[in-house]
Coordinates of C-alpha atoms and ligand atoms in Angstrom, one line a residue:
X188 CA 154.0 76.4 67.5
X189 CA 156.1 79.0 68.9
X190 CA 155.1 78.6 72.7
X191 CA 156.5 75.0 72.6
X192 CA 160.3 75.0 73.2
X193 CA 162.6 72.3 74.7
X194 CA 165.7 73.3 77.2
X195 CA 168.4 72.7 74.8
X196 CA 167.0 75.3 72.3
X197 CA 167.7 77.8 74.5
X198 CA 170.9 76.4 75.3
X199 CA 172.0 76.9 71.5
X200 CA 170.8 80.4 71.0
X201 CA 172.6 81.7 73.8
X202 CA 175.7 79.9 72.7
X203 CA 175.3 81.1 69.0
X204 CA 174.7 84.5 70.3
X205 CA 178.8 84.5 71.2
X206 CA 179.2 84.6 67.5
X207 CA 182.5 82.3 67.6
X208 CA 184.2 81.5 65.1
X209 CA 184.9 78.2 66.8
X210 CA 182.7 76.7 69.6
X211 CA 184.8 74.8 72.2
X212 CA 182.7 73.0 74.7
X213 CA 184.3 71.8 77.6
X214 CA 183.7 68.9 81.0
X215 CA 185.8 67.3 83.1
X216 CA 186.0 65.8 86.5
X217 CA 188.5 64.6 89.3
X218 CA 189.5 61.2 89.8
X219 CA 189.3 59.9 93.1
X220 CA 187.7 56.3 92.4
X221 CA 185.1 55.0 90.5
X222 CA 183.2 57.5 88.3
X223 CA 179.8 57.1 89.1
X224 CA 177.2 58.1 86.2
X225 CA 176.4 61.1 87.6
X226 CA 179.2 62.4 85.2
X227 CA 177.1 61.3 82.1
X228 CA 174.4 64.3 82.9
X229 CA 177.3 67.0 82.1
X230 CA 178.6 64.6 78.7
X231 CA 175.2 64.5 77.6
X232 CA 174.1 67.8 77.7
X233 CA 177.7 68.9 76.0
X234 CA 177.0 66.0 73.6
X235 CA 173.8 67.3 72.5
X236 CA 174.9 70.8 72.0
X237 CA 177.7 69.4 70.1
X238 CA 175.0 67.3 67.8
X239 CA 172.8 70.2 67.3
X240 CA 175.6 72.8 66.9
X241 CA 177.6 70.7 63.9
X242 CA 174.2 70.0 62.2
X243 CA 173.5 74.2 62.2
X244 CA 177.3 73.9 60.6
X245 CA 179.5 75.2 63.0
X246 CA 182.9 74.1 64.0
X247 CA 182.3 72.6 67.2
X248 CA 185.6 71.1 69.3
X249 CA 184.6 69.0 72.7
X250 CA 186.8 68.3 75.5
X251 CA 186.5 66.0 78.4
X252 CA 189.1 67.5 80.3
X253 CA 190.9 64.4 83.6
X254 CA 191.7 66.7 86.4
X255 CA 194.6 63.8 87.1
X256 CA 196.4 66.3 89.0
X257 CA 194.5 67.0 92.0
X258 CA 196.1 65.6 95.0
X259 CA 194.2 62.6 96.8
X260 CA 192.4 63.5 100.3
X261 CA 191.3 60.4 101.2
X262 CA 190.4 56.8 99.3
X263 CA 187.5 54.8 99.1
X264 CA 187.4 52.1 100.8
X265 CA 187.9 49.5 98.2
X266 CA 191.6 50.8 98.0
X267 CA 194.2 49.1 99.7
X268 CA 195.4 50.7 103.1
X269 CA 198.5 51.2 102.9
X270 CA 197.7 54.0 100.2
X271 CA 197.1 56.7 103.1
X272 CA 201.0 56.8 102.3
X273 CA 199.8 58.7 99.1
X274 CA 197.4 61.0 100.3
X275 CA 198.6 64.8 99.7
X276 CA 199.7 63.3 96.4
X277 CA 198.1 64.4 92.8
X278 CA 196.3 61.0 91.4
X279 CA 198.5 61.0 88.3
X280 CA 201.6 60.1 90.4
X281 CA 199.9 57.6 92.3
X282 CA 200.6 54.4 90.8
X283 CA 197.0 51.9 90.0
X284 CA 195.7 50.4 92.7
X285 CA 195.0 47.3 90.6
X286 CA 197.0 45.6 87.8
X287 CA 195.8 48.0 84.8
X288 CA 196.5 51.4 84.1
X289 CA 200.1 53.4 84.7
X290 CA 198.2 55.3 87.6
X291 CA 195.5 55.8 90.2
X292 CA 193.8 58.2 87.5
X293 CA 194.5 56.6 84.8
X294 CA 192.7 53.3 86.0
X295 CA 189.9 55.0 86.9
X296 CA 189.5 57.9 84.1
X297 CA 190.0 55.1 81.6
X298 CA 187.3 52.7 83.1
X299 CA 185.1 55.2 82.3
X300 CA 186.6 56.3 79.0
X301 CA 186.1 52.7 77.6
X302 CA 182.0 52.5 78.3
X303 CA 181.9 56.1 76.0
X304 CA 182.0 54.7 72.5
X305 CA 178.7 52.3 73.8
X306 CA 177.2 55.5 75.1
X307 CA 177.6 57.3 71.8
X308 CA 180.2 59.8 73.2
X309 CA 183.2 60.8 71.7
X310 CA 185.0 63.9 73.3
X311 CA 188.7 64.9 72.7
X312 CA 190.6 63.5 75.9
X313 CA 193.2 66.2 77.5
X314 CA 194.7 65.5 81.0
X315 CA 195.2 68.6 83.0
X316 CA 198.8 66.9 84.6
X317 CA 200.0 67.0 80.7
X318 CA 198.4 70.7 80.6
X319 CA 200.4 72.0 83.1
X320 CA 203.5 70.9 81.7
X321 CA 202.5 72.9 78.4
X322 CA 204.5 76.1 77.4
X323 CA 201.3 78.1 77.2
X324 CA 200.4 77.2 80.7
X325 CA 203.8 78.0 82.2
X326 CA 202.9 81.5 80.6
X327 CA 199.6 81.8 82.1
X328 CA 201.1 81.2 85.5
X329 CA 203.6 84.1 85.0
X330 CA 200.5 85.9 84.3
X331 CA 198.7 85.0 87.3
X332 CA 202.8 86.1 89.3
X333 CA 202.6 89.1 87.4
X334 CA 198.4 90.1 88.2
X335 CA 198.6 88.5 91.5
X336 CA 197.0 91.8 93.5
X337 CA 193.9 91.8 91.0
X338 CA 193.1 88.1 91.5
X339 CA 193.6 88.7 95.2
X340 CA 190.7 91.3 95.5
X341 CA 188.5 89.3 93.3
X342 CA 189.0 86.3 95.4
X343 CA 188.2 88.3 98.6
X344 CA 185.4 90.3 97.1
X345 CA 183.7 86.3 95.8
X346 CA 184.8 84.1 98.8
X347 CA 185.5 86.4 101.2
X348 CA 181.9 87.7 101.2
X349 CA 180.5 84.4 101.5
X350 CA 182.5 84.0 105.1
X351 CA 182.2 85.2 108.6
X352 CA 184.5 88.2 110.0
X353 CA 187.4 86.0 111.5
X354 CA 187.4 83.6 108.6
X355 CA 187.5 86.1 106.1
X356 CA 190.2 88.2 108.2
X357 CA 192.3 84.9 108.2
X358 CA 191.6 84.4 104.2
X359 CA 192.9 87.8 103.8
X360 CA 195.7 87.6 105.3
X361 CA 196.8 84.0 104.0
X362 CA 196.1 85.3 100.2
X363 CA 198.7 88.5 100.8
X364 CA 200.9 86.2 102.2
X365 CA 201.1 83.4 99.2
X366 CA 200.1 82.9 95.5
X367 CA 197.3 81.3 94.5
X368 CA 199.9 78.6 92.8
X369 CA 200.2 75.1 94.4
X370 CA 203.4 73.1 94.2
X371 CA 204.8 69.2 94.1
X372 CA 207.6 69.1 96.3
X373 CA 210.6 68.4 94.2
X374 CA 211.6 65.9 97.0
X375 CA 209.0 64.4 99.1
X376 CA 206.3 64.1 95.8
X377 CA 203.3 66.2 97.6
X378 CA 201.4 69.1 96.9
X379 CA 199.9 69.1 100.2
X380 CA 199.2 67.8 103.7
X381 CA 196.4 67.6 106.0
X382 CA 196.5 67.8 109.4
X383 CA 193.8 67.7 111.8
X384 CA 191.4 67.3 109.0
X385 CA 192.6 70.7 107.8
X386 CA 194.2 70.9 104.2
X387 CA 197.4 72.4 104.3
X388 CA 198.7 73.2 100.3
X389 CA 202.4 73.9 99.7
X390 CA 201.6 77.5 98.5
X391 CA 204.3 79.3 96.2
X392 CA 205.7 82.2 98.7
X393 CA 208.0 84.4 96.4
X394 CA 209.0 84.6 93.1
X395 CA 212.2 86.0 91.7
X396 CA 211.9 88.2 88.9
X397 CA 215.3 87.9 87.7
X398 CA 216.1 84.3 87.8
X399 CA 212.2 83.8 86.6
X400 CA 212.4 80.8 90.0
X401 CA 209.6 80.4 92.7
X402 CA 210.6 79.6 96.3
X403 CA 207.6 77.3 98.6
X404 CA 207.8 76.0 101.8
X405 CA 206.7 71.7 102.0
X406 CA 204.6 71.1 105.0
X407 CA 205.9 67.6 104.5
X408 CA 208.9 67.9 104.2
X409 CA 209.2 71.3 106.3
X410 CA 211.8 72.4 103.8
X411 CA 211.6 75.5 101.9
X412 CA 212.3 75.3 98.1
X413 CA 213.9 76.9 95.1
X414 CA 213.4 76.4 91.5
X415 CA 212.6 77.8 87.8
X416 CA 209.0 77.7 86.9
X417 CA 209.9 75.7 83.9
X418 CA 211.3 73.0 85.9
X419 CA 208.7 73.3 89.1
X420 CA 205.6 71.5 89.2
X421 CA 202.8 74.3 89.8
X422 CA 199.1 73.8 89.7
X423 CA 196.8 77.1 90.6
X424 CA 194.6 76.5 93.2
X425 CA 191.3 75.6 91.8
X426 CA 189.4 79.1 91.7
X427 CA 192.1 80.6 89.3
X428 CA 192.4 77.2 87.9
X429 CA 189.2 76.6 86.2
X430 CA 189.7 80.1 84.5
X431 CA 193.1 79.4 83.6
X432 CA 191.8 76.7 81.7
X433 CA 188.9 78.2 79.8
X434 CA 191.0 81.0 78.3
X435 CA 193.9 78.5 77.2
X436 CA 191.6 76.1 75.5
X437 CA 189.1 79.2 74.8
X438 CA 185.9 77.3 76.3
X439 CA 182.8 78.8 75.1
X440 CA 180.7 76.8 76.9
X441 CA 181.2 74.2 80.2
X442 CA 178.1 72.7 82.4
X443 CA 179.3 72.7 86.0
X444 CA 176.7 71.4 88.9
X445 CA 174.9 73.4 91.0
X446 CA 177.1 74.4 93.5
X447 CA 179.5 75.8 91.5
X448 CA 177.1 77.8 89.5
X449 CA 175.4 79.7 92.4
X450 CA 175.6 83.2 92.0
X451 CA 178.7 84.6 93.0
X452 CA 180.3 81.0 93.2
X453 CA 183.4 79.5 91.5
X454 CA 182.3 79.7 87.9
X455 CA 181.4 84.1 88.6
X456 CA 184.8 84.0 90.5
X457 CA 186.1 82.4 87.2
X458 CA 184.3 84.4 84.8
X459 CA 185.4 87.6 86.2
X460 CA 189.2 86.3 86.5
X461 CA 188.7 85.0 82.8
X462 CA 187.9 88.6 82.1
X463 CA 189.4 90.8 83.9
X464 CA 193.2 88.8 84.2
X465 CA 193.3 87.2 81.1
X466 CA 191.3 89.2 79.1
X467 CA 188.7 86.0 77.8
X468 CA 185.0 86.7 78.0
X469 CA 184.8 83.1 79.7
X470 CA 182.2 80.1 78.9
X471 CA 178.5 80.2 78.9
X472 CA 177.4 79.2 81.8
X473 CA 175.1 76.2 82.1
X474 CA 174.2 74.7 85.7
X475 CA 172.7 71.5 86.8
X476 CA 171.5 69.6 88.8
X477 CA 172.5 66.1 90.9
X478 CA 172.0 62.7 89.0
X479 CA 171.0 61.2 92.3
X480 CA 170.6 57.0 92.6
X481 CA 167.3 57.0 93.8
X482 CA 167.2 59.0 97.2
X483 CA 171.1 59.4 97.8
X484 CA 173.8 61.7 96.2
X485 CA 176.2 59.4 94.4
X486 CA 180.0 59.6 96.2
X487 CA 183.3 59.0 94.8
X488 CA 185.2 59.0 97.5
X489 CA 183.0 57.1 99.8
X490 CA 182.2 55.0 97.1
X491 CA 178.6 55.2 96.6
X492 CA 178.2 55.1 93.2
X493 CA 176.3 52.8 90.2
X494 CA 178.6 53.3 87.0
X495 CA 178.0 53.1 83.4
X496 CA 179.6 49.8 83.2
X497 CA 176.7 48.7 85.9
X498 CA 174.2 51.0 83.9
X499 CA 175.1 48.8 80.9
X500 CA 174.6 45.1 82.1
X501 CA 171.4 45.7 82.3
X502 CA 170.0 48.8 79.9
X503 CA 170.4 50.1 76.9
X504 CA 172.4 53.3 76.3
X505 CA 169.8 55.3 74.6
X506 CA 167.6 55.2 77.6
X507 CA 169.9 56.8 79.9
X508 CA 170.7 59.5 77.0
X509 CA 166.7 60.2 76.6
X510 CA 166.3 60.4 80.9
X511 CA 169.1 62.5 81.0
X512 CA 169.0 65.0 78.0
X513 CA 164.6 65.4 78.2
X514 CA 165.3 67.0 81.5
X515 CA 166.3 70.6 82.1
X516 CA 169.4 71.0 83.8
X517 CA 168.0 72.5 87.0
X518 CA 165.4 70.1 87.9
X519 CA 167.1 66.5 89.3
X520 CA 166.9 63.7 88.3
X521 CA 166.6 60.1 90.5
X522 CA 168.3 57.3 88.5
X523 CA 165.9 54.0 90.0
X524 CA 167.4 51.2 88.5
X525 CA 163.9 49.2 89.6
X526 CA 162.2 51.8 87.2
X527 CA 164.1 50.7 84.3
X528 CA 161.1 49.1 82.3
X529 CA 159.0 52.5 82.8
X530 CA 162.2 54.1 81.4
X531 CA 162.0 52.5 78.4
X532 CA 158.3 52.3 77.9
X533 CA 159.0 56.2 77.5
X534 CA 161.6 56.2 75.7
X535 CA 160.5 53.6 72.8
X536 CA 157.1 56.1 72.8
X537 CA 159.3 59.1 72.1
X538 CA 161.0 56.7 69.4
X539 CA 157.1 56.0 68.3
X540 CA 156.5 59.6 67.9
X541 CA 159.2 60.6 66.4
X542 CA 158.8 57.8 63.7
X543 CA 154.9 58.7 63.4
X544 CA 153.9 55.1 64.4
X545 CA 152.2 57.0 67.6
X546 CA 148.9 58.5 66.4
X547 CA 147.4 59.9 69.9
X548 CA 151.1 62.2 70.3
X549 CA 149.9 65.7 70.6
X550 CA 151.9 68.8 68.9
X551 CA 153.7 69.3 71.9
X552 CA 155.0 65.6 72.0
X553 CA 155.6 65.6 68.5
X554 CA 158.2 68.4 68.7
X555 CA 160.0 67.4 71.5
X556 CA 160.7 64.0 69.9
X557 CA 161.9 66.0 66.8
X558 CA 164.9 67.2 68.8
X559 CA 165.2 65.1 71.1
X560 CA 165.3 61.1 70.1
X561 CA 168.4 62.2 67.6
X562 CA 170.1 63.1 70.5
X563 CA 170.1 59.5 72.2
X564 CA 171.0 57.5 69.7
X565 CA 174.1 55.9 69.7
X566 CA 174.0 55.0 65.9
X567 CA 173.1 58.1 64.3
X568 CA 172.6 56.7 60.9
X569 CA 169.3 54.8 62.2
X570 CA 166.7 55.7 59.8
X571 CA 163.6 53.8 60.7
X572 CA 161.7 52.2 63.7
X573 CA 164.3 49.5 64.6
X574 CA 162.1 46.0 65.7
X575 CA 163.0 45.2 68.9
X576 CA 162.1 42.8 72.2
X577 CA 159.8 45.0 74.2
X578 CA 161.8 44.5 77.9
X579 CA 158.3 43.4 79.4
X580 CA 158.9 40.2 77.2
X581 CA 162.4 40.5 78.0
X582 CA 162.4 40.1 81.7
X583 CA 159.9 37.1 81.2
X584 CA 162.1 34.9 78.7
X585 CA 165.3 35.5 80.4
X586 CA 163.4 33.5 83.4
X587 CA 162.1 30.5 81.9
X588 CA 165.6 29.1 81.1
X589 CA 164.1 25.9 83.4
X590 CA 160.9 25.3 81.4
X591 CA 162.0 26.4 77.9
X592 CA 165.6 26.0 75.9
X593 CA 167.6 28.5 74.5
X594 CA 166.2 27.7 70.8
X595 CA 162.2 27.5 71.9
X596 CA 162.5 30.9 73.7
X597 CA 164.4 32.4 70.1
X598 CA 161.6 31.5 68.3
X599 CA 159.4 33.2 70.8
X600 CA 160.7 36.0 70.9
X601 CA 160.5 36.4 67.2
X602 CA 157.1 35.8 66.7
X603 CA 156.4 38.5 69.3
X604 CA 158.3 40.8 67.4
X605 CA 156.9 39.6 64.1
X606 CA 153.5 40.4 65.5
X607 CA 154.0 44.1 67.0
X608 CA 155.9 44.9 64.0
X609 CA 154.3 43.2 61.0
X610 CA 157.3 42.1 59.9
X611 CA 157.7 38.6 57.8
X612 CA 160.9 37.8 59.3
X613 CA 163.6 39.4 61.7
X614 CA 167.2 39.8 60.6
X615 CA 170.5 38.6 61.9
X616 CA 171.2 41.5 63.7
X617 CA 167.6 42.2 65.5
X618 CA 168.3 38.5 66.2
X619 CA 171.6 39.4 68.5
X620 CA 169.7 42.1 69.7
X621 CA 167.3 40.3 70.6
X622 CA 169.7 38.0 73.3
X623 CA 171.3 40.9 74.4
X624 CA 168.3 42.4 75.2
X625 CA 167.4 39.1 76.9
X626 CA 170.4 39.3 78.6
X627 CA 170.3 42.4 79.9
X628 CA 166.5 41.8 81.4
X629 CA 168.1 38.6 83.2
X630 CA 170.5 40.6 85.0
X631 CA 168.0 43.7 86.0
X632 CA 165.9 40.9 87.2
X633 CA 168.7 39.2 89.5
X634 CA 169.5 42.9 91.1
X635 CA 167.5 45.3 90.7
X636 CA 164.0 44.0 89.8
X637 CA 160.3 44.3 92.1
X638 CA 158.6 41.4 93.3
X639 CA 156.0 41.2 90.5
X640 CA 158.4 40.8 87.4
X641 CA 159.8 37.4 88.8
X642 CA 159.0 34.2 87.8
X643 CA 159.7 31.3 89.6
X644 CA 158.0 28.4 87.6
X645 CA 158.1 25.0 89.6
X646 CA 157.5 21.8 87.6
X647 CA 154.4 20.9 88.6
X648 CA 151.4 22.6 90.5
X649 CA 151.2 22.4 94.5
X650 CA 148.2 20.2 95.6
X651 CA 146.9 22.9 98.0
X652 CA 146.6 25.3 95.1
X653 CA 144.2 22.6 92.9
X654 CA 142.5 21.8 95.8
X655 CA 141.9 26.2 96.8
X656 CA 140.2 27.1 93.1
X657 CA 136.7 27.6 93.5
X658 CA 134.0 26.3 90.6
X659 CA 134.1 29.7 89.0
X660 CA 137.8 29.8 88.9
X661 CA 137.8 26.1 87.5
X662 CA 135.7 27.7 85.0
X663 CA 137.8 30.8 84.4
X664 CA 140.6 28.2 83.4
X665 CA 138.7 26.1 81.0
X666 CA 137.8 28.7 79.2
X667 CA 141.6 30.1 79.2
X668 CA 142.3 26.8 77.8
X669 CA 139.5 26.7 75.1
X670 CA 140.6 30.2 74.0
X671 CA 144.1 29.3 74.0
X672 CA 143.4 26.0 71.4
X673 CA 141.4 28.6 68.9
X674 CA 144.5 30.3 67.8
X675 CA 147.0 33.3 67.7
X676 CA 146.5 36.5 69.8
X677 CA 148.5 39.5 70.0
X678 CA 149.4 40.7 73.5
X679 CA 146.7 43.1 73.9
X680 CA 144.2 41.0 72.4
X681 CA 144.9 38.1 74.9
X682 CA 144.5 40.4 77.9
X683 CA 141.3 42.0 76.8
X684 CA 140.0 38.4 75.9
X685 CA 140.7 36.5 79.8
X686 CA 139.6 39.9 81.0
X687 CA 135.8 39.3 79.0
X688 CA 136.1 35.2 80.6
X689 CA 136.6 36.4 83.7
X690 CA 133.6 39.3 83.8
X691 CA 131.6 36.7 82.0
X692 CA 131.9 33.8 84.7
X693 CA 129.6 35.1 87.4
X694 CA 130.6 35.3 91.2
X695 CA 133.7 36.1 90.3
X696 CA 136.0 39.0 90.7
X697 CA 138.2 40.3 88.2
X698 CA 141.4 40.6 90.8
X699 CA 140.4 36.8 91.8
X700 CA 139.9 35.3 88.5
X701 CA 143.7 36.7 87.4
X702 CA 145.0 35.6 90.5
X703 CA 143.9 31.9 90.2
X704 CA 145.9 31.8 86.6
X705 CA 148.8 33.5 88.2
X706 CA 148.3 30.6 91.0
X707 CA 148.0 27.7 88.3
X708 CA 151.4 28.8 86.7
X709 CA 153.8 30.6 89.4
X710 CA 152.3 29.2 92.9
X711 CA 152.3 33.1 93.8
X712 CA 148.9 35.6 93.2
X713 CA 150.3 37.9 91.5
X714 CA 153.0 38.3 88.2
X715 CA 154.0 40.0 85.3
X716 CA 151.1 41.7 83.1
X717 CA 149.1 38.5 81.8
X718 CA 149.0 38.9 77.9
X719 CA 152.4 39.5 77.8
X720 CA 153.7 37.0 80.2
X721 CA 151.0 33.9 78.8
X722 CA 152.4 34.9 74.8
X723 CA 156.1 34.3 76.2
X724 CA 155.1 30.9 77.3
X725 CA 155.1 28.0 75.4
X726 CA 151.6 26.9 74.4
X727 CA 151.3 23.3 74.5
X728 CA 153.1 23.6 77.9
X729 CA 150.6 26.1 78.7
X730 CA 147.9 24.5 78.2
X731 CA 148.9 21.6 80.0
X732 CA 149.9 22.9 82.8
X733 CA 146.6 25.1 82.6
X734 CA 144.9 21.3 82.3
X735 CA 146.4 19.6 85.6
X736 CA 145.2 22.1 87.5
X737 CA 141.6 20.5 86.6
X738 CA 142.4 17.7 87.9
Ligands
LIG814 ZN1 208.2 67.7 100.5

């Protein structure tokens, strides 16, 4: 049993290796539009460490940490215009774009913030604009005046190395020149400008012991300024920031994509800042990989993005948390909203196995499901195998709206629950899961579905379609119909039982004997699996319609 291990166990032992009395695990992202779910891969792996961590009894603290004080470089497009005014400005003094939220970030951060409770996730909130305005930070900052020349050569030895001769000359000679502390105008509201494409920040130049004040210089305003550090608005640019950050909330452990976790990137810069300057050990490291949307990286700020509220009109939460958190952090993952029903075929086997109603799971699978299906639900108190519509049916009922009513296609669905579950009846609240469920497959199959899982029934058979069967397909039917009159099936049963008919009626091919029925019933040769789809259909209706095609 030893050899078998899943990614997040190692995860923990490292963590728990720290020994802390406390473990703090941190996120947190920028704010510059609409938070795509690419975010969720960093909350889910924190979330799960946090799940496994309090269950081995430690005191575990999780932050989701708003960086609402970045300054905006450009807007998506779905902003209006006439915000290039703001650019240069941090997105919490930008006011909403839209007629909710105080400001730019706050729109945005809390349009994500309201999906969490639905994806399980509950992190302690903390915007880095109210941070900054904290004592303790103020102090840090002096710290960062006072240590300047240390943090100076670590920044040249870590980004210097990773630049050409003249760029690194120029780096140099900017970093004597200036702090690594960013300031908001007191007049003009900016922390920075860009010009030419080129980012221009309004660097702290000078600070006066004595009178404990920094003087900068506004590239807006092309004013140089005075005043306290209390008073001034200061942010550290972000290489000191991050670190700044870890050793006043004394983070023990932050995921940070790939790019920033490169050797010698920003989190090593940070680390050895965090150790060195503030004396912190620093956060165990954990890198990842992209949540891509199929074959593109997600973009804020060009606004390509799915979000979880999108993610959530059409699947259930615990899906995304078991695609997520099964896959080790360095290998990427393509979110294919079209996939979505193989999604959950794999995740309602890991549920299988986990509940032991899967008797082929090997060892291997068996342990994985241990630790990993608590870690996507959303109700944690969940105890058994919870009934539920498989989506295959799903996607079928939310389509026949035109054939069926509301009521008919309720009762359906129950008995096909009934059946896979051997359950007498199904309560009130598998019932509303039931039409959410339904729900949810009717708007996967208006976006995001593939040809075969739509159904387009018309009301009555096209002539050229009777008059195309051949004898043996003719036959094929009858028999459909006769088998269909003897009684109840389950869904596997039904599709083993055409597939005898078919083999049985000579001069026949299987492919052409399913095709005719698919013909008979959605004018097209081809649909969703044929057990599945036939069960979800009324019966009388079936077989009548199965009838006129005879004659
Ligand atoms: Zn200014």
């Amino acid at each position: 049993m030893n050899a078998i291990k899943v990614w997040i166990e190692e995860a923990v032992e490292e963590l728990l290796k720290r020994n802390p009395d406390k473990i703090v695990i941190n996120s947190g992202k920028s704010i510059s539009g609409r938070i795509h779910i690419g975010i969720f891969r960093e909350l889910f792996i924190c979330d799960s460490l946090r799940r496994i961590l309090e269950k081995k009894g430690c005191d575990v603290e999780f932050y989701f940490l708003l960086d609402d004080y970045d300054p905006a470089k450009r807007f998506p497009s779905y902003i209006p215009a006439d915000y290039n005014k703001y650019i240069g400005v941090p997105f919490s003094d930008i006011p909403s774009p839209f007629s909710e939220g105080e400001s730019y970030a706050e729109f945005f951060a809390n349009e994500l913030i309201s999906t969490f409770p639905s994806f399980g996730l509950n992190p302690k909130i903390l915007w880095t604009s109210k941070l900054y305005n904290t004592v303790e930070m103020k102090n840090i900052i002096r710290t960062v005046i006072e240590r300047v020349d240390e943090i100076r050569n670590i920044l040249i030895t870590y980004v210097g190395g990773t630049l050409n001769e003249e760029d690194a000359e120029e780096y140099r000679r900017e970093l004597a020149e200036r702090y690594p502390i960013n300031v908001v105008c007191q007049k003009c509201g900016k922390m920075q400008v860009i010009d030419k494409g080129k980012i221009i920040p309004n660097r702290v130049l000078n600070y006066i012991k004595e009178t404990d004040e920094v003087v900068y210089y506004c590239h807006s305003c092309l004013e140089e300024f005075k005043e306290k550090v209390d008073d001034a608005r200061l942010k550290l640019t972000w290489r000191v920031d991050w670190p700044a950050k870890w050793f006043l909330l004394k983070v023990t452990c932050e995921p940070a994509g790939k790019d920033h976790t490169v050797k010698g990137g920003a989190y090593d810069t940070g680390l050895r800042i965090c150790r060195d300057v503030f004396g912190y050990e620093g956060p165990v490291k954990i890198g990842y990989e992209w949540l891509r949307y199929g074959d593109v990286d997600m973009k804020t700020h060009k606004g390509i993005v799915f979000t979880p509220r999108e993610y959530l009109e059409i699947g259930q939460p615990e899906v995304l948390r078991y695609l997520i958190i099964r896959t080790p952090p360095l290998k990427h993952i393509s979110f294919r909203p079209e996939f979505l029903p193989q999604y959950i075929d794999e995740y309602e086997r890991v549920e299988r196995v986990f509940f032991n109603y899967q008797p082929d799971a090997n060892n291997e699978e068996k342990y994985e499901a241990n630790i990993l299906y608590p870690l996507t639900l959303v109700d944690t108190n969940i105890k058994n195998i919870k009934p539920r519509l498989p989506f295959r049916f799903a996607v079928i009922f939310s389509q026949l709206k035109d054939i069926m009513n509301q009521q008919t296609i309720m009762i359906k669905a129950q008995d096909v629950i009934k059946k896979i579950y051997k359950i007498p009846v199904v309560t009130e609240a598998e019932l509303k899961e039931i039409e959410e469920t339904i729900i949810k497959a009717g708007n996967w199959v208006l976006k995001y579905a593939p040809e075969n899982y739509k159904i387009n029934i018309s009301s009555k058979i096209d002539e050229d379609i009777k008059e195309n069967l051949t004898e043996a397909q003719k036959t094929v039917i009858k028999k459909i119909i006769e088998l269909l009159s003897e009684g109840d099936f389950t869904e596997e049963e039904l599709q083993n039982k055409i597939f005898t008919i078919i083999k049985n009626v000579g001069g026949l091919n299987v492919k052409k004997g399913f095709e005719s029925i698919y013909m008979v019933i959605l004018g097209k040769k081809y649909g969703p699996r044929l057990g599945s789809f036939l069960l979800s259909l009324d019966r009388d209706w079936l077989i009548e319609r199965l009838n006129s095609a005879l004659k």
